[in-house]
PDB file of C-alpha atoms in Angstrom:
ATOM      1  CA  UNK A1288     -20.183  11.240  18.568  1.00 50.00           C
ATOM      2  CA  UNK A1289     -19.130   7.853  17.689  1.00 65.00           C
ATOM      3  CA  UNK A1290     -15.138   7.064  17.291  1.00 70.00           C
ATOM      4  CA  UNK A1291     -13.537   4.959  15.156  1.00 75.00           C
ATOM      5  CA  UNK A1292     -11.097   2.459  15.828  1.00 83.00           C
ATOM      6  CA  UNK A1293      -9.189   2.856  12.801  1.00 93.00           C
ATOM      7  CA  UNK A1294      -7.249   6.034  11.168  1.00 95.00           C
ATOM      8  CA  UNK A1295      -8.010   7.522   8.086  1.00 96.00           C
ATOM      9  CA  UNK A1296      -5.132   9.500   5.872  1.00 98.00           C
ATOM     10  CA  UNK A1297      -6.001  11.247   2.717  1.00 98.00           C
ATOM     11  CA  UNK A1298      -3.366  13.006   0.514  1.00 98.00           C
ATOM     12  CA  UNK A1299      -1.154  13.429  -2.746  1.00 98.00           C
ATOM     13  CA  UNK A1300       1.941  12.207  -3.987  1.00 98.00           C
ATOM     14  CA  UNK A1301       3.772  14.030  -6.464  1.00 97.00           C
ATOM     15  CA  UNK A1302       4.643  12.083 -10.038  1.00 96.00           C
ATOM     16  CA  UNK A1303       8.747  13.170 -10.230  1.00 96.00           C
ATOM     17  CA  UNK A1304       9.472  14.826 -13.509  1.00 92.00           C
ATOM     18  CA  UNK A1305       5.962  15.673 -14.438  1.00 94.00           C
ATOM     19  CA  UNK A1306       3.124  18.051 -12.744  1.00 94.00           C
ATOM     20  CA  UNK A1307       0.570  14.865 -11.801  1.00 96.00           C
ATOM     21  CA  UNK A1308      -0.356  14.623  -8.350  1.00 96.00           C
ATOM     22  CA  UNK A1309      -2.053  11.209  -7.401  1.00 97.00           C
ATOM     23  CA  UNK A1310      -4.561  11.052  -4.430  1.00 98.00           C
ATOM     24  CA  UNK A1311      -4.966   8.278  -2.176  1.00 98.00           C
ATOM     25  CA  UNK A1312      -6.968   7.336   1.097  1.00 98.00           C
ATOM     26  CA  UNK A1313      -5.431   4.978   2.990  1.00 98.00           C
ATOM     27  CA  UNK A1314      -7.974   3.099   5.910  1.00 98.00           C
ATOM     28  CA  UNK A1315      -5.899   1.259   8.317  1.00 98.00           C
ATOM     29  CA  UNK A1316      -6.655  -1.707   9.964  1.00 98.00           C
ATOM     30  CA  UNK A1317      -9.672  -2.480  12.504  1.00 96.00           C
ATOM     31  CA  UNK A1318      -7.823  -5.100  13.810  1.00 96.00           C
ATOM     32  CA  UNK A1319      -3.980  -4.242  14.058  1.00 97.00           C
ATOM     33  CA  UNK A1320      -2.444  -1.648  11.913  1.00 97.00           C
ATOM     34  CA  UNK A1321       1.361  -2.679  12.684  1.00 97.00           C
ATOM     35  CA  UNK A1322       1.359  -6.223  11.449  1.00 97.00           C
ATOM     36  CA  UNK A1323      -1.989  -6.518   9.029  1.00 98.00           C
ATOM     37  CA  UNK A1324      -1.424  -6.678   5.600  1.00 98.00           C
ATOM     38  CA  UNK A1325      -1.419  -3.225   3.188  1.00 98.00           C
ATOM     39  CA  UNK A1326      -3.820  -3.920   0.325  1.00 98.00           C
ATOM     40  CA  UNK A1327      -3.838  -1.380  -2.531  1.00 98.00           C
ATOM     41  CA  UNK A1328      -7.324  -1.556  -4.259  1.00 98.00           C
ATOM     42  CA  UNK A1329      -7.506   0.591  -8.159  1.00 97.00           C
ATOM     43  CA  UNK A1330     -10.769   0.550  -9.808  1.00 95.00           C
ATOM     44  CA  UNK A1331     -11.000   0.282 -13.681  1.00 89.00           C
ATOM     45  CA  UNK A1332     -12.336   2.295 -16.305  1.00 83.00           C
ATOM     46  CA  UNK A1333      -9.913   3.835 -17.418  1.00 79.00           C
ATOM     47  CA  UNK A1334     -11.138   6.536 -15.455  1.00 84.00           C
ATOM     48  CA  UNK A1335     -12.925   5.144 -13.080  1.00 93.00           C
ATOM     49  CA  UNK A1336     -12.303   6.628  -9.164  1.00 95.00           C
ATOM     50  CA  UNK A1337     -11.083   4.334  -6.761  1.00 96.00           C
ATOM     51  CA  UNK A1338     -13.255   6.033  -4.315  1.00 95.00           C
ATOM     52  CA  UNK A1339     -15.532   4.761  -5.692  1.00 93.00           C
ATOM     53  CA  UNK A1340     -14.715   0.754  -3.852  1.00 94.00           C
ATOM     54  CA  UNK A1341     -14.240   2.651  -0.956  1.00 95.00           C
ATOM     55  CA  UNK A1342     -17.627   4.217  -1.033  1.00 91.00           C
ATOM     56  CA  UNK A1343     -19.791   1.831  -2.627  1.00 90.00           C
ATOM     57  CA  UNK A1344     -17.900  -2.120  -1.847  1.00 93.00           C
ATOM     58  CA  UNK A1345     -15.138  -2.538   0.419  1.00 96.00           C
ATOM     59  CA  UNK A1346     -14.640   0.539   2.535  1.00 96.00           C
ATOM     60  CA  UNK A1347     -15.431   0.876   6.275  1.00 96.00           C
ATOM     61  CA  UNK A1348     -18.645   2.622   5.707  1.00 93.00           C
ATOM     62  CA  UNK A1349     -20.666   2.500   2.564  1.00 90.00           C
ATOM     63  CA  UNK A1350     -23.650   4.264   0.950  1.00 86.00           C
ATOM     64  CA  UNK A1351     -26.303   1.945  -0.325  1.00 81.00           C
ATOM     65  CA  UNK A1352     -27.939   2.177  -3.910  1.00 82.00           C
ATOM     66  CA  UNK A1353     -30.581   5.612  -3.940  1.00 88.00           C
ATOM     67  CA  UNK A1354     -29.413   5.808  -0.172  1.00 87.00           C
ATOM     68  CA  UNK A1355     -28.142   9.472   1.119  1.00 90.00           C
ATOM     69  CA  UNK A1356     -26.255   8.790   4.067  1.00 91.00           C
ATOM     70  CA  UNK A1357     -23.192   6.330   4.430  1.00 90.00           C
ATOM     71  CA  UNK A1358     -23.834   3.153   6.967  1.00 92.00           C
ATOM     72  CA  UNK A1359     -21.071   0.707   8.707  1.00 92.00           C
ATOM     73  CA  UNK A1360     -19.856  -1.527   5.983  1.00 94.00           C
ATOM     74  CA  UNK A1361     -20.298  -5.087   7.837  1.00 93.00           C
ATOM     75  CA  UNK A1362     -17.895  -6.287   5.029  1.00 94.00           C
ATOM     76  CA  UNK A1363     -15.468  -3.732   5.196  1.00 96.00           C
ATOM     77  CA  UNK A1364     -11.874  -4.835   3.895  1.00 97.00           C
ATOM     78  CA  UNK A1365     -10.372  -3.236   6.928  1.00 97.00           C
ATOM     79  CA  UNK A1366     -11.457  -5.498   9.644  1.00 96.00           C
ATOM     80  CA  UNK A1367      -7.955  -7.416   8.904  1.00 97.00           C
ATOM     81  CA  UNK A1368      -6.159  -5.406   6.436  1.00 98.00           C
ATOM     82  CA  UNK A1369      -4.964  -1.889   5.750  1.00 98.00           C
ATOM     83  CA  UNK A1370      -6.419  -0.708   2.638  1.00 98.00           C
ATOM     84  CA  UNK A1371      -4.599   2.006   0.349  1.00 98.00           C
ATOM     85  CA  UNK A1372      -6.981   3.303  -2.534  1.00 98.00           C
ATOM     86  CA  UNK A1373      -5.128   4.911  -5.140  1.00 98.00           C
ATOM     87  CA  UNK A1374      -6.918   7.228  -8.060  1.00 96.00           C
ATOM     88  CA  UNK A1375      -5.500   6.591 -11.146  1.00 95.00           C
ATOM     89  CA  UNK A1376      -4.173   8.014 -13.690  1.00 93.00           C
ATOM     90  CA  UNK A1377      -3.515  11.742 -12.887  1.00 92.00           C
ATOM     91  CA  UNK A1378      -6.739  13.504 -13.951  1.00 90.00           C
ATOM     92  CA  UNK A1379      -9.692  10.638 -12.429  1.00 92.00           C
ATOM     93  CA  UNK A1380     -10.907  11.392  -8.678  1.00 93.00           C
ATOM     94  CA  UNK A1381      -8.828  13.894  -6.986  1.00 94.00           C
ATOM     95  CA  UNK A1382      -5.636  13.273  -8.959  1.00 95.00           C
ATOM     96  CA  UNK A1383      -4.751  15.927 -11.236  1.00 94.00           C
ATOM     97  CA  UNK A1384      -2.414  17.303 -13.819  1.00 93.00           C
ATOM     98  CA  UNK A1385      -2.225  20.708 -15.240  1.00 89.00           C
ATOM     99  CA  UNK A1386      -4.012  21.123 -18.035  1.00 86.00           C
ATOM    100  CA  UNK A1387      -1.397  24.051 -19.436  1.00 89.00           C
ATOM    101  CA  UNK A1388       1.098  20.638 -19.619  1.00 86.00           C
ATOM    102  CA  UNK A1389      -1.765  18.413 -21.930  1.00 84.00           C
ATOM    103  CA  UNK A1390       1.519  16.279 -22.803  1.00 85.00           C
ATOM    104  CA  UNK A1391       1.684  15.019 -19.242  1.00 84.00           C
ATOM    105  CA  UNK A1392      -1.919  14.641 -18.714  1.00 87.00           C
ATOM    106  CA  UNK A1393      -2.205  11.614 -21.282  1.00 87.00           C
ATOM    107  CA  UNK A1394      -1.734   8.271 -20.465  1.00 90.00           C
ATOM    108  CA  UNK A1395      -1.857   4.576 -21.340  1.00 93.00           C
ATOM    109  CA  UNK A1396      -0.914   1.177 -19.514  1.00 94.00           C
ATOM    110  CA  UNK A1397       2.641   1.596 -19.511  1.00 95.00           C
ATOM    111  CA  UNK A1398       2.898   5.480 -18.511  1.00 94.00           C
ATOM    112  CA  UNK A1399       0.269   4.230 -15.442  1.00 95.00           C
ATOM    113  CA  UNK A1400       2.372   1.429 -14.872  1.00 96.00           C
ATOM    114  CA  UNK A1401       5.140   3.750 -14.461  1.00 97.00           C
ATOM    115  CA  UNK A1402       3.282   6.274 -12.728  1.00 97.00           C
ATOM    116  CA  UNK A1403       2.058   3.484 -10.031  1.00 97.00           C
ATOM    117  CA  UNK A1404       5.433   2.729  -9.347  1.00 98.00           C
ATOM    118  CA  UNK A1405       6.569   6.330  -8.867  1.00 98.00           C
ATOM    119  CA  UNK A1406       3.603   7.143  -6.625  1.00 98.00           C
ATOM    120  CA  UNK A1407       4.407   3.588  -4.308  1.00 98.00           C
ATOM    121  CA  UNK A1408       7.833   4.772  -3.726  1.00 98.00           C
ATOM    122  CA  UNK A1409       6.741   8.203  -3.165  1.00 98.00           C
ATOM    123  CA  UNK A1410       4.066   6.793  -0.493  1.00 98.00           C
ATOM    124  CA  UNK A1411       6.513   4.475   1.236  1.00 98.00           C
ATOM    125  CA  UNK A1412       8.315   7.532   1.875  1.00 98.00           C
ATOM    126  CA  UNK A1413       5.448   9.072   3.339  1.00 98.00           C
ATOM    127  CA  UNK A1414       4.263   5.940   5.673  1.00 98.00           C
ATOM    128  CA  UNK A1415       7.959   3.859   5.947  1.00 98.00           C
ATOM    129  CA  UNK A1416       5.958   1.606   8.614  1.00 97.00           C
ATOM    130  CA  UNK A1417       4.417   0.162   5.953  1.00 98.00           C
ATOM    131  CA  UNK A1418       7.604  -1.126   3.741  1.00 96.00           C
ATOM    132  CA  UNK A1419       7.795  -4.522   6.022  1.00 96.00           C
ATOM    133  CA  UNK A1420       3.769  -5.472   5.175  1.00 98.00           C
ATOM    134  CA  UNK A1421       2.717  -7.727   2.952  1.00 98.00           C
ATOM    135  CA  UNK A1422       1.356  -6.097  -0.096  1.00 98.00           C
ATOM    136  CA  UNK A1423      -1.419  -7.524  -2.141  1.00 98.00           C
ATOM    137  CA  UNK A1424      -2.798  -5.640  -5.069  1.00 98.00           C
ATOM    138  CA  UNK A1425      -6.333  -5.739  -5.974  1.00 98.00           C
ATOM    139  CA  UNK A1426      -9.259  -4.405  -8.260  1.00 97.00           C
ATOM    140  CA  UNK A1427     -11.631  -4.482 -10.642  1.00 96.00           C
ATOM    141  CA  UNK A1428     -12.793  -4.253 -14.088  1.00 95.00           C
ATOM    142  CA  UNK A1429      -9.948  -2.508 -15.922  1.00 95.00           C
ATOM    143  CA  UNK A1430      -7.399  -2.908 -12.822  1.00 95.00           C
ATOM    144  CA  UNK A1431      -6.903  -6.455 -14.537  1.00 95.00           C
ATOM    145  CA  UNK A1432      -4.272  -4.438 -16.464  1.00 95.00           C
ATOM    146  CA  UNK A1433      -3.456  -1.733 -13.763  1.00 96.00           C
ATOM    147  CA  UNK A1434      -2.620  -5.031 -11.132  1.00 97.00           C
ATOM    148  CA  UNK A1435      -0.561  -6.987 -13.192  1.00 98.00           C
ATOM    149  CA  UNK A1436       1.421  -4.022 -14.760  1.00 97.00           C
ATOM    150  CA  UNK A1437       2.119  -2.703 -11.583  1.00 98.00           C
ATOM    151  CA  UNK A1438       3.272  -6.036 -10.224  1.00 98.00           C
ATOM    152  CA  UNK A1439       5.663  -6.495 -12.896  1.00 97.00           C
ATOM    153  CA  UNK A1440       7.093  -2.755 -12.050  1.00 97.00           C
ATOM    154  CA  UNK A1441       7.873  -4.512  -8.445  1.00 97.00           C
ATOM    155  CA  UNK A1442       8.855  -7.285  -9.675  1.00 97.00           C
ATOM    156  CA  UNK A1443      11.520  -5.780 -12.153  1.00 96.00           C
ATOM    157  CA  UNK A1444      12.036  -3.737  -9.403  1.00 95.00           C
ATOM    158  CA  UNK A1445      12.996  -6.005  -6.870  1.00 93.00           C
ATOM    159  CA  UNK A1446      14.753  -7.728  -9.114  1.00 94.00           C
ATOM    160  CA  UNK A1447      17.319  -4.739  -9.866  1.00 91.00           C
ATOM    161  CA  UNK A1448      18.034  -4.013  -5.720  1.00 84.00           C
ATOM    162  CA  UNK A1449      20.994  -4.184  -4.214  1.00 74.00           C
ATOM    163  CA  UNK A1450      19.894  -1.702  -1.496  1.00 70.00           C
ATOM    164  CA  UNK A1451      17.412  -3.823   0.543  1.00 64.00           C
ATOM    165  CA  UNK A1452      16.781  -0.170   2.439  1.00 60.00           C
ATOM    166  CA  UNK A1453      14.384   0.974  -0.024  1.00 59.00           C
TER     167      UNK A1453
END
């Protein structure tokens, strides 16, 4: 069995205030997990899974077009950088919001935006070793709005601390 030199997390964080539960996958670094950079990668749509990049363009392993098996991605975004995929909004992928609560499970730029931010300081709490990387936020198609929405989010955010703990 071949290993991996490289971990692989895959979980939820919770939305506070609401019942959406984001997934992520987070691929850490081939080369050095500690001190490579964190990239978060969204794919657009709307609607459109982020595991999608990771299965198709910039994961470790990918699965070529009419293929049926997944081969070593020689272009891989991890060979220098941590990668976080995020699926976005609550209800695309394996992110989900109760259906009895419809109100929560609707959405536009903003309420993303919002819910991007919530979900990074949710994940920071779950992997703190990551809070000293250097973030860069990427994607595609409609992630032109998810990237710079969510960079304004930090931004405003950063601009409003007077805690530098968090």
């Amino acid at each position: 069995m071949e290993t991996f030199p490289f971990a692989v997390y895959s979980g939820y964080v919770s939305i506070p205030g609401t019942n959406k539960e984001n997934h992520y996958l987070l691929v850490e670094s081939q080369n050095d997990w500690a001190t490579d950079p964190l990239i978060i990668w969204f794919n657009g749509g709307p609607g459109c899974s982020s595991m999608l990049g990771w299965a198709t363009e910039n994961g470790p392993w990918s699965m070529p077009a009419g293929g049926t098996s997944f081969e070593k991605n020689p272009h891989s975004w991890n060979k220098m950088a941590n990668v976080l995929y995020i699926e976005q909004p609550a209800g695309v992928g394996y992110s989900y919001c109760d259906p009895a609560h419809k109100e929560q499970c609707v959405f536009d730029d903003d309420s993303s935006a919002a819910d991007n931010m919530a979900f990074l300081h949710g994940w920071y709490e779950k992997f703190p070793d990551y809070k000293n990387h250097s973030l860069y936020i990427s994607g595609e198609s409609y992630a032109g709005l998810y990237v710079p929405l969510l960079s304004l989010q930090i931004h405003n955010f950063n601009q409003n601390q007077t805690d530098n703990s968090t």
